Amino acid sequence: MRVISAANRFGALALSLALLAGCASNDTSEEEDDEFAGVQERELYELARTALDSNRYPIAIERLEALDTRYPFGAHAEQAQLELIYAYYENSDWEEARAAASRFIRLHPDHPQVDYAYYLRGLSAWQAGRFSLERLRLIDISKRDLGASRDAYNDFRELIQRYPQSEYAADAQQRIVYLRELMARHELHVADYYLRRGAYLAAVERGRWVIENYPESNATRDALATMVEGYQGLDMDDRANEVLAVLRENAPDHEQLQGSRFVPKHLGQND
């Protein structure tokens, strides 16, 4: 039989007590570090509102996040989630705002203010796109990658389709018009690049994409001209003449039309 000495038993007991004390100390330390420990939901919400009203968005975000974590099903939970989207947006945390808006839409699809979440999601993408491009000091932002702008376009379209009577629908529609022109012009910049490289089929496809997806855009005139030049480069004269007839009918004053002649921009430069 193995005999455990009194000294060993005392050492084991001391170690156990030390470990327990350490755990208790850590728990106490975590509670002391949590400034919202013991703060009730209503009080925490009022603290967040006070920060929002004074435009202290980082502080508001901290308090609203704490509220969302501590009281996810509380009386102020849904309103706090909406205000958190707004606080993220005003703090230029656009990705966080989009994520929070998407979460709200998923959790509360029938909420009376869900259109506001759609609107803020679109605005966040709008700002993300403009900021990333303006930071580069570009004159023509349609020449850059438009990932965030496409997100904004889709978000605003979804808002209008789902909630045409929303108070945010009119502003969303105006932004859609701008974004539609921006993205159509972007496609034509790519098409122009293909024409210069002699990739005529790719240029034709880009022009057709603009006409099919952005028919209300002013860029459709140039899209037709792109298709004409692309078909000419492919020696598909019949198709080129068909599209040219449409261009003459819809844009007789187009810069690439000189009387009965069509003047290509790049055709022949790659020969």
Coordinates of C-alpha atoms in Angstrom, one line a residue:
M1 CA 0.0 0.0 0.0
R2 CA 1.2 3.4 -1.0
V3 CA 1.4 5.9 1.9
I4 CA 1.0 9.6 1.3
S5 CA 2.8 11.7 3.8
A6 CA 1.2 14.5 5.6
A7 CA 3.6 16.9 3.9
N8 CA 2.5 15.7 0.5
R9 CA -1.2 16.0 1.4
F10 CA -0.6 19.5 2.7
G11 CA 1.3 20.5 -0.5
A12 CA -1.6 19.1 -2.7
L13 CA -4.2 21.0 -0.7
A14 CA -2.1 24.2 -0.9
L15 CA -1.8 23.9 -4.7
S16 CA -5.6 23.3 -5.0
L17 CA -6.4 26.3 -2.9
A18 CA -3.9 28.4 -4.9
L19 CA -5.5 27.4 -8.2
L20 CA -9.0 28.2 -6.9
A21 CA -7.9 31.5 -5.7
G22 CA -6.4 32.3 -9.0
C23 CA -9.6 31.4 -10.8
A24 CA -11.6 33.6 -8.4
S25 CA -9.1 36.4 -8.9
N26 CA -9.4 36.2 -12.7
D27 CA -13.2 36.2 -12.5
T28 CA -13.1 39.2 -10.2
S29 CA -10.6 41.0 -12.6
E30 CA -12.9 40.4 -15.6
E31 CA -15.9 41.8 -13.7
E32 CA -13.9 44.8 -12.7
D33 CA -12.7 45.4 -16.3
D34 CA -16.3 45.2 -17.6
E35 CA -17.6 48.7 -17.1
F36 CA -21.2 47.6 -17.9
A37 CA -21.3 44.9 -15.2
G38 CA -24.6 45.3 -13.4
V39 CA -25.9 48.0 -15.7
Q40 CA -29.6 47.2 -16.5
E41 CA -30.9 47.2 -20.1
R42 CA -32.8 50.4 -19.9
E43 CA -29.9 52.3 -18.4
L44 CA -27.4 50.9 -20.9
Y45 CA -29.7 51.9 -23.8
E46 CA -30.0 55.4 -22.5
L47 CA -26.2 55.6 -22.2
A48 CA -26.0 54.6 -25.8
R49 CA -28.6 57.1 -26.9
T50 CA -26.8 59.9 -25.1
A51 CA -23.6 59.0 -27.0
L52 CA -25.5 58.9 -30.3
D53 CA -27.2 62.2 -29.7
S54 CA -23.8 63.9 -29.0
N55 CA -22.3 62.3 -32.1
R56 CA -19.8 60.2 -30.0
Y57 CA -20.1 57.3 -32.3
P58 CA -17.2 55.1 -31.1
I59 CA -18.7 55.3 -27.5
A60 CA -22.2 54.6 -28.9
I61 CA -20.9 51.6 -30.7
E62 CA -19.3 50.2 -27.6
R63 CA -22.5 50.6 -25.6
L64 CA -24.8 49.3 -28.3
E65 CA -22.6 46.3 -28.8
A66 CA -22.7 45.6 -25.1
L67 CA -26.5 46.0 -25.1
D68 CA -26.8 43.6 -28.0
T69 CA -24.5 41.0 -26.3
R70 CA -26.1 41.3 -22.8
Y71 CA -29.8 41.7 -23.8
P72 CA -30.2 40.1 -27.2
F73 CA -34.0 39.5 -26.5
G74 CA -34.6 42.6 -24.4
A75 CA -37.2 45.3 -24.9
H76 CA -34.7 47.5 -26.7
A77 CA -32.9 44.8 -28.6
E78 CA -34.3 45.5 -32.1
Q79 CA -34.0 49.3 -31.8
A80 CA -30.5 49.0 -30.5
Q81 CA -29.6 46.8 -33.5
L82 CA -30.9 49.5 -35.9
E83 CA -29.1 52.2 -34.1
L84 CA -25.9 50.2 -34.2
I85 CA -26.1 50.0 -38.0
Y86 CA -26.4 53.8 -38.0
A87 CA -23.5 54.3 -35.5
Y88 CA -21.3 52.1 -37.7
Y89 CA -22.2 54.1 -40.8
E90 CA -21.6 57.5 -39.1
N91 CA -18.3 56.2 -37.8
S92 CA -17.3 55.2 -41.4
D93 CA -17.2 51.5 -40.4
W94 CA -19.0 50.6 -43.7
E95 CA -18.3 46.9 -43.8
E96 CA -19.5 46.6 -40.2
A97 CA -22.6 48.6 -41.0
R98 CA -23.4 46.3 -44.0
A99 CA -22.9 43.2 -41.9
A100 CA -25.1 44.6 -39.1
A101 CA -27.8 45.6 -41.6
S102 CA -27.7 42.1 -43.2
R103 CA -28.0 40.5 -39.8
F104 CA -31.0 42.7 -38.9
I105 CA -32.8 41.9 -42.2
R106 CA -32.2 38.2 -41.7
L107 CA -33.5 38.3 -38.1
H108 CA -36.3 40.7 -38.5
P109 CA -37.6 40.5 -42.1
D110 CA -41.1 41.8 -41.1
H111 CA -39.9 44.6 -38.8
P112 CA -41.7 47.9 -39.7
Q113 CA -38.3 49.7 -40.1
V114 CA -36.5 46.9 -42.1
D115 CA -36.5 49.2 -45.1
Y116 CA -34.2 51.5 -43.1
A117 CA -31.8 48.6 -42.7
Y118 CA -31.9 48.0 -46.5
Y119 CA -31.3 51.7 -47.1
L120 CA -28.3 52.0 -44.7
R121 CA -26.8 48.8 -46.2
G122 CA -26.9 50.5 -49.6
L123 CA -25.6 53.8 -48.3
S124 CA -22.7 52.0 -46.7
A125 CA -21.7 50.3 -49.9
W126 CA -22.1 53.6 -51.7
Q127 CA -19.8 55.3 -49.3
A128 CA -17.3 52.5 -49.4
G129 CA -17.1 52.7 -53.2
R130 CA -16.8 56.4 -53.4
F131 CA -14.2 56.7 -50.6
S132 CA -12.0 54.0 -52.0
L133 CA -12.0 55.8 -55.4
E134 CA -11.8 59.4 -54.2
R135 CA -8.8 58.4 -52.0
L136 CA -7.0 57.7 -55.2
R137 CA -7.9 61.1 -56.6
L138 CA -9.3 59.8 -59.7
I139 CA -11.3 62.0 -62.1
D140 CA -13.2 59.2 -63.8
I141 CA -14.2 56.7 -61.1
S142 CA -15.9 54.5 -63.7
K143 CA -12.4 53.3 -64.7
R144 CA -11.8 51.6 -61.4
D145 CA -13.1 48.4 -59.8
L146 CA -16.7 48.9 -58.8
G147 CA -17.4 46.0 -56.4
A148 CA -18.8 48.2 -53.6
S149 CA -20.8 50.3 -56.1
R150 CA -22.4 47.2 -57.5
D151 CA -23.3 46.2 -54.0
A152 CA -24.9 49.6 -53.5
Y153 CA -26.8 49.3 -56.8
N154 CA -28.2 45.9 -55.9
D155 CA -29.1 47.0 -52.4
F156 CA -31.0 50.1 -53.6
R157 CA -32.8 48.1 -56.2
E158 CA -33.8 45.5 -53.7
L159 CA -35.1 48.3 -51.4
I160 CA -37.2 49.7 -54.2
Q161 CA -38.6 46.4 -55.3
R162 CA -39.5 45.3 -51.8
Y163 CA -40.7 48.6 -50.4
P164 CA -41.7 51.0 -53.3
Q165 CA -43.6 53.2 -50.8
S166 CA -40.7 53.5 -48.4
E167 CA -39.7 57.1 -47.5
Y168 CA -36.1 56.1 -48.6
A169 CA -37.2 54.9 -52.1
A170 CA -36.9 58.3 -53.9
D171 CA -33.4 58.9 -52.7
A172 CA -32.5 55.2 -53.5
Q173 CA -33.8 55.7 -57.1
Q174 CA -31.7 58.8 -57.7
R175 CA -28.6 56.9 -56.5
I176 CA -29.5 54.0 -58.8
V177 CA -29.6 56.3 -61.8
Y178 CA -26.1 57.5 -61.0
L179 CA -24.8 54.0 -60.3
R180 CA -26.3 52.7 -63.5
E181 CA -24.4 55.2 -65.6
L182 CA -21.2 54.6 -63.6
M183 CA -21.3 50.8 -64.1
A184 CA -22.3 51.1 -67.8
R185 CA -19.4 53.4 -68.5
H186 CA -17.1 51.0 -66.6
E187 CA -18.2 48.2 -69.0
L188 CA -17.4 50.4 -72.0
H189 CA -14.0 51.3 -70.7
V190 CA -13.3 47.6 -70.6
A191 CA -14.8 47.1 -74.0
D192 CA -12.5 49.9 -75.3
Y193 CA -9.5 48.1 -73.9
Y194 CA -10.5 45.0 -75.8
L195 CA -10.9 46.9 -79.0
R196 CA -7.4 48.4 -78.6
R197 CA -6.1 44.9 -78.0
G198 CA -7.9 43.4 -81.0
A199 CA -10.1 41.2 -78.8
Y200 CA -13.2 42.0 -80.9
L201 CA -15.5 39.3 -79.7
A202 CA -14.9 40.3 -76.0
A203 CA -15.7 43.9 -77.0
V204 CA -18.9 43.0 -78.7
E205 CA -20.0 41.0 -75.6
R206 CA -19.3 44.0 -73.3
G207 CA -21.3 46.3 -75.5
R208 CA -24.2 43.8 -75.6
W209 CA -24.0 43.5 -71.8
V210 CA -24.5 47.2 -71.4
I211 CA -27.5 47.3 -73.7
E212 CA -29.2 44.3 -72.1
N213 CA -28.5 45.2 -68.4
Y214 CA -28.5 49.0 -68.5
P215 CA -31.0 49.8 -71.3
E216 CA -32.0 53.1 -69.7
S217 CA -28.4 54.3 -69.5
N218 CA -27.0 57.0 -71.8
A219 CA -24.1 54.7 -72.5
T220 CA -26.2 52.5 -74.8
R221 CA -25.3 54.8 -77.7
D222 CA -21.6 54.1 -77.2
A223 CA -22.3 50.4 -76.6
L224 CA -23.9 50.2 -80.0
A225 CA -20.8 51.9 -81.6
T226 CA -18.6 49.4 -79.7
M227 CA -20.6 46.5 -81.1
V228 CA -20.3 47.9 -84.7
E229 CA -16.6 48.2 -84.4
G230 CA -16.2 44.8 -82.8
Y231 CA -18.2 43.1 -85.6
Q232 CA -16.2 44.9 -88.2
G233 CA -13.1 43.6 -86.6
L234 CA -14.5 40.1 -86.8
D235 CA -15.3 40.6 -90.5
M236 CA -19.0 40.0 -89.6
D237 CA -20.2 42.8 -91.9
D238 CA -23.9 41.8 -91.9
R239 CA -24.1 42.0 -88.1
A240 CA -22.1 45.2 -88.1
N241 CA -24.5 46.8 -90.6
E242 CA -27.5 45.6 -88.5
V243 CA -26.2 47.2 -85.4
L244 CA -25.1 50.3 -87.4
A245 CA -28.7 50.8 -88.6
V246 CA -29.9 50.8 -85.0
L247 CA -27.2 53.3 -84.0
R248 CA -28.2 55.6 -86.9
E249 CA -31.8 55.4 -86.0
N250 CA -31.3 56.1 -82.2
A251 CA -28.3 58.3 -82.2
P252 CA -27.9 60.0 -85.6
D253 CA -25.6 62.6 -84.1
H254 CA -23.2 60.1 -82.6
E255 CA -19.6 61.3 -82.8
Q256 CA -18.5 58.2 -84.8
L257 CA -21.1 58.8 -87.5
Q258 CA -19.9 61.0 -90.3
G259 CA -22.7 61.1 -92.9
S260 CA -23.2 57.6 -94.1
R261 CA -19.8 56.5 -92.8
F262 CA -18.9 54.9 -89.4
V263 CA -15.5 55.9 -88.1
P264 CA -14.0 53.2 -85.8
K265 CA -11.8 54.3 -82.9
H266 CA -9.2 51.5 -83.0
L267 CA -9.9 49.2 -85.9
G268 CA -6.8 48.8 -88.1
Q269 CA -4.3 49.8 -85.4
N270 CA -3.7 46.2 -84.5
D271 CA -2.9 45.1 -88.1

